[in-house]
């Protein structure tokens, strides 16, 4: 399923898959006809038991793997995966803490897994998600996130910061996520939320630094990053 012009959701049937926690990832390996192999890690957008898993992949310009996954892979193709991997950047449904999710670009993928797991578990802990995207058309899983945000009650809230262009009559500043944006769109320090930040390296490091400056406990901040600095 197409998520944006450059991103796609891919569902894989993996016999023997043991299930995965919300926030885990897998390694995916492609092998060319000449034997050349490329391995990349991808966050899993789904969580829980079952042998069907979902990935969210954004095309990386000049990438070796993502262009194939976004533009070329077809139903029936076979892919080699290893996982689930990672046990730190995960949300556990028995954790009663309020949760703040912050994702930049395809960093939304493991966070949507957490939001889905939270909904499936019927958890009452408060969830708030901040998404940073270039434009409204670049928000991955936008319809699902909007539907979660519209669900009665206050268990889930969505905030978006647009870095290049917002919707017509958008009332907030356009630009990168800075301290002011975080203070406006995230749970207060007094709530002592568990915070998960995922995205490009520079985005994650900047956001984490701002969160600490605001007063959040560094030990409550978990980060996952990708790409160059």
C-alpha positions as CSV (number, residue, x, y, z in Angstrom):
1,X,0.0,0.0,0.0
2,X,1.3,3.4,-0.9
3,X,1.8,5.7,2.1
4,X,3.3,8.7,0.4
5,X,4.9,9.4,-3.0
6,X,8.1,8.0,-1.7
7,X,7.0,5.5,1.0
8,X,5.1,2.2,0.9
9,X,3.6,-0.3,3.4
10,X,4.7,-3.9,2.8
11,X,3.0,-6.9,4.4
12,X,5.1,-10.0,4.7
13,X,4.0,-13.6,5.5
14,X,6.8,-15.1,7.5
15,X,6.3,-18.8,8.5
16,X,7.6,-19.4,12.0
17,X,7.7,-15.7,12.9
18,X,7.5,-15.7,16.7
19,X,5.7,-12.4,17.0
20,X,7.3,-9.1,18.0
21,X,7.1,-6.3,20.5
22,X,6.0,-2.8,19.5
23,X,9.2,-0.9,18.4
24,X,11.3,-3.9,17.3
25,X,12.9,-4.2,13.9
26,X,14.3,-6.8,11.5
27,X,17.1,-7.2,9.1
28,X,16.2,-7.7,5.4
29,X,18.7,-9.1,2.9
30,X,18.5,-8.9,-0.9
31,X,20.8,-11.1,-3.1
32,X,21.5,-10.1,-6.7
33,X,21.9,-12.6,-9.5
34,X,25.7,-12.1,-9.3
35,X,25.7,-13.0,-5.6
36,X,26.1,-9.5,-4.3
37,X,24.1,-9.0,-1.1
38,X,22.8,-6.0,0.7
39,X,21.3,-6.0,4.2
40,X,19.3,-3.2,5.8
41,X,17.4,-2.8,9.1
42,X,13.7,-1.8,9.0
43,X,11.4,-1.0,11.8
44,X,8.3,-3.1,12.1
45,X,5.0,-1.2,11.9
46,X,3.0,-4.1,13.4
47,X,3.2,-5.8,16.8
48,X,2.0,-8.9,18.6
49,X,1.6,-12.6,17.7
50,X,1.1,-14.0,14.2
51,X,3.1,-14.7,11.1
52,X,2.1,-11.6,9.2
53,X,4.1,-8.5,9.7
54,X,4.1,-5.0,8.2
55,X,7.0,-2.7,7.3
56,X,6.9,0.9,6.3
57,X,9.7,1.8,3.9
58,X,10.7,5.2,2.6
59,X,12.7,5.4,-0.6
60,X,16.3,6.6,0.0
61,X,17.8,8.3,-3.0
62,X,20.5,6.2,-4.6
63,X,19.7,3.5,-2.0
64,X,20.5,-0.2,-2.7
65,X,17.4,-1.7,-1.0
66,X,14.7,0.8,-0.4
67,X,14.0,1.7,-4.1
68,X,13.4,-1.9,-4.8
69,X,11.1,-2.3,-1.9
70,X,9.1,0.8,-2.6
71,X,8.9,0.6,-6.4
72,X,9.5,-3.0,-7.6
73,X,8.7,-5.7,-5.0
74,X,5.5,-7.5,-5.9
75,X,3.1,-10.0,-4.3
76,X,4.7,-13.4,-4.3
77,X,8.3,-12.2,-4.2
78,X,10.4,-13.8,-1.6
79,X,12.5,-11.8,0.8
80,X,15.0,-12.9,3.4
81,X,14.5,-11.5,6.9
82,X,16.0,-12.0,10.3
83,X,14.3,-11.0,13.6
84,X,12.7,-9.7,15.5
85,X,15.6,-7.6,16.8
86,X,16.0,-5.1,19.6
87,X,14.7,-5.2,23.1
88,X,15.3,-1.6,24.4
89,X,13.3,0.7,22.1
90,X,10.1,-1.1,22.8
91,X,6.8,-0.3,24.5
92,X,5.3,-2.8,27.0
93,X,1.5,-2.8,27.5
94,X,1.9,-3.4,31.2
95,X,3.8,-0.1,31.6
96,X,1.3,2.4,33.0
97,X,3.4,5.5,32.3
98,X,2.2,8.2,30.0
99,X,4.1,8.0,26.7
100,X,5.4,10.7,24.4
101,X,6.2,9.5,20.8
102,X,8.3,11.8,18.5
103,X,9.0,10.7,15.0
104,X,10.7,12.4,12.0
105,X,10.0,11.0,8.5
106,X,10.0,7.2,8.5
107,X,10.8,7.3,12.2
108,X,7.1,7.2,12.6
109,X,7.1,3.4,11.7
110,X,8.0,1.9,15.1
111,X,5.9,4.5,16.8
112,X,2.8,3.5,14.8
113,X,3.4,0.0,16.1
114,X,3.4,1.3,19.6
115,X,0.1,3.3,19.0
116,X,-1.5,0.1,17.5
117,X,-0.4,-2.0,20.4
118,X,-1.7,0.5,22.8
119,X,-5.1,0.5,21.1
120,X,-5.2,-3.3,20.8
121,X,-4.4,-3.7,24.5
122,X,-7.1,-1.3,25.6
123,X,-4.4,0.4,27.7
124,X,-5.6,3.5,29.6
125,X,-2.2,5.2,29.7
126,X,-2.0,8.5,27.9
127,X,-0.3,8.5,24.5
128,X,0.8,11.6,22.6
129,X,2.6,11.5,19.3
130,X,4.5,14.3,17.6
131,X,5.2,13.9,13.9
132,X,7.7,16.0,12.0
133,X,7.1,16.0,8.2
134,X,7.9,18.2,5.3
135,X,4.3,18.6,4.1
136,X,0.9,17.1,4.8
137,X,1.5,14.7,2.0
138,X,4.6,13.3,3.6
139,X,3.0,12.1,6.9
140,X,3.3,8.3,6.9
141,X,0.1,6.5,8.1
142,X,-1.7,9.8,8.1
143,X,-5.3,8.5,7.9
144,X,-4.8,6.0,10.7
145,X,-3.1,8.5,12.9
146,X,-5.9,11.0,12.3
147,X,-8.5,8.3,13.2
148,X,-6.7,7.5,16.4
149,X,-6.6,11.2,17.2
150,X,-10.3,11.5,16.6
151,X,-11.2,8.5,18.9
152,X,-13.3,9.7,21.8
153,X,-11.4,10.2,25.1
154,X,-7.9,11.4,25.7
155,X,-5.9,8.2,25.4
156,X,-4.2,9.3,22.1
157,X,-3.4,12.8,20.8
158,X,-1.6,13.7,17.5
159,X,0.5,16.8,16.9
160,X,2.3,17.6,13.6
161,X,5.1,20.0,12.9
162,X,5.6,20.8,9.2
163,X,9.0,21.8,8.1
164,X,8.3,23.2,4.6
165,X,4.5,23.6,4.0
166,X,1.5,23.2,6.2
167,X,-2.2,22.9,5.4
168,X,-4.1,26.0,4.4
169,X,-4.6,28.3,7.4
170,X,-2.2,26.2,9.5
171,X,-2.0,28.2,12.8
172,X,1.5,27.1,13.9
173,X,5.0,28.1,12.7
174,X,6.5,26.2,9.7
175,X,10.0,24.9,10.4
176,X,12.1,22.3,12.1
177,X,11.2,21.0,15.5
178,X,12.8,23.3,18.1
179,X,12.4,23.8,21.8
180,X,9.3,26.0,21.4
181,X,7.6,23.4,19.3
182,X,8.4,20.6,21.8
183,X,7.1,22.7,24.7
184,X,3.8,23.3,22.7
185,X,3.3,19.7,21.5
186,X,4.6,17.3,24.1
187,X,3.5,16.0,27.5
188,X,4.7,18.2,30.4
189,X,7.8,17.3,32.4
190,X,5.5,16.9,35.5
191,X,3.9,13.9,33.9
192,X,7.3,12.1,33.8
193,X,6.4,10.4,30.4
194,X,8.3,7.6,28.8
195,X,9.7,9.2,25.6
196,X,10.5,7.5,22.4
197,X,12.3,9.4,19.6
198,X,13.0,8.0,16.2
199,X,14.2,9.5,12.9
200,X,17.4,10.7,11.1
201,X,20.4,11.1,13.3
202,X,20.5,14.9,13.4
203,X,16.8,15.1,14.2
204,X,17.0,12.7,17.0
205,X,20.0,14.3,18.6
206,X,18.5,17.8,18.4
207,X,15.2,16.7,19.8
208,X,16.8,14.7,22.7
209,X,19.0,17.7,23.6
210,X,15.9,20.0,23.7
211,X,13.9,17.6,25.8
212,X,16.7,17.5,28.4
213,X,17.0,21.3,28.3
214,X,13.2,21.5,29.0
215,X,13.7,19.3,32.0
216,X,12.9,15.8,31.0
217,X,14.9,13.0,32.7
218,X,17.5,11.7,30.2
219,X,16.9,8.2,31.6
220,X,13.2,8.4,30.4
221,X,14.3,9.2,26.8
222,X,14.9,6.3,24.4
223,X,16.1,7.0,20.9
224,X,16.5,5.2,17.7
225,X,18.2,6.8,14.7
226,X,19.2,6.1,11.1
227,X,21.2,7.8,8.4
228,X,24.2,10.0,8.6
229,X,24.8,12.8,11.0
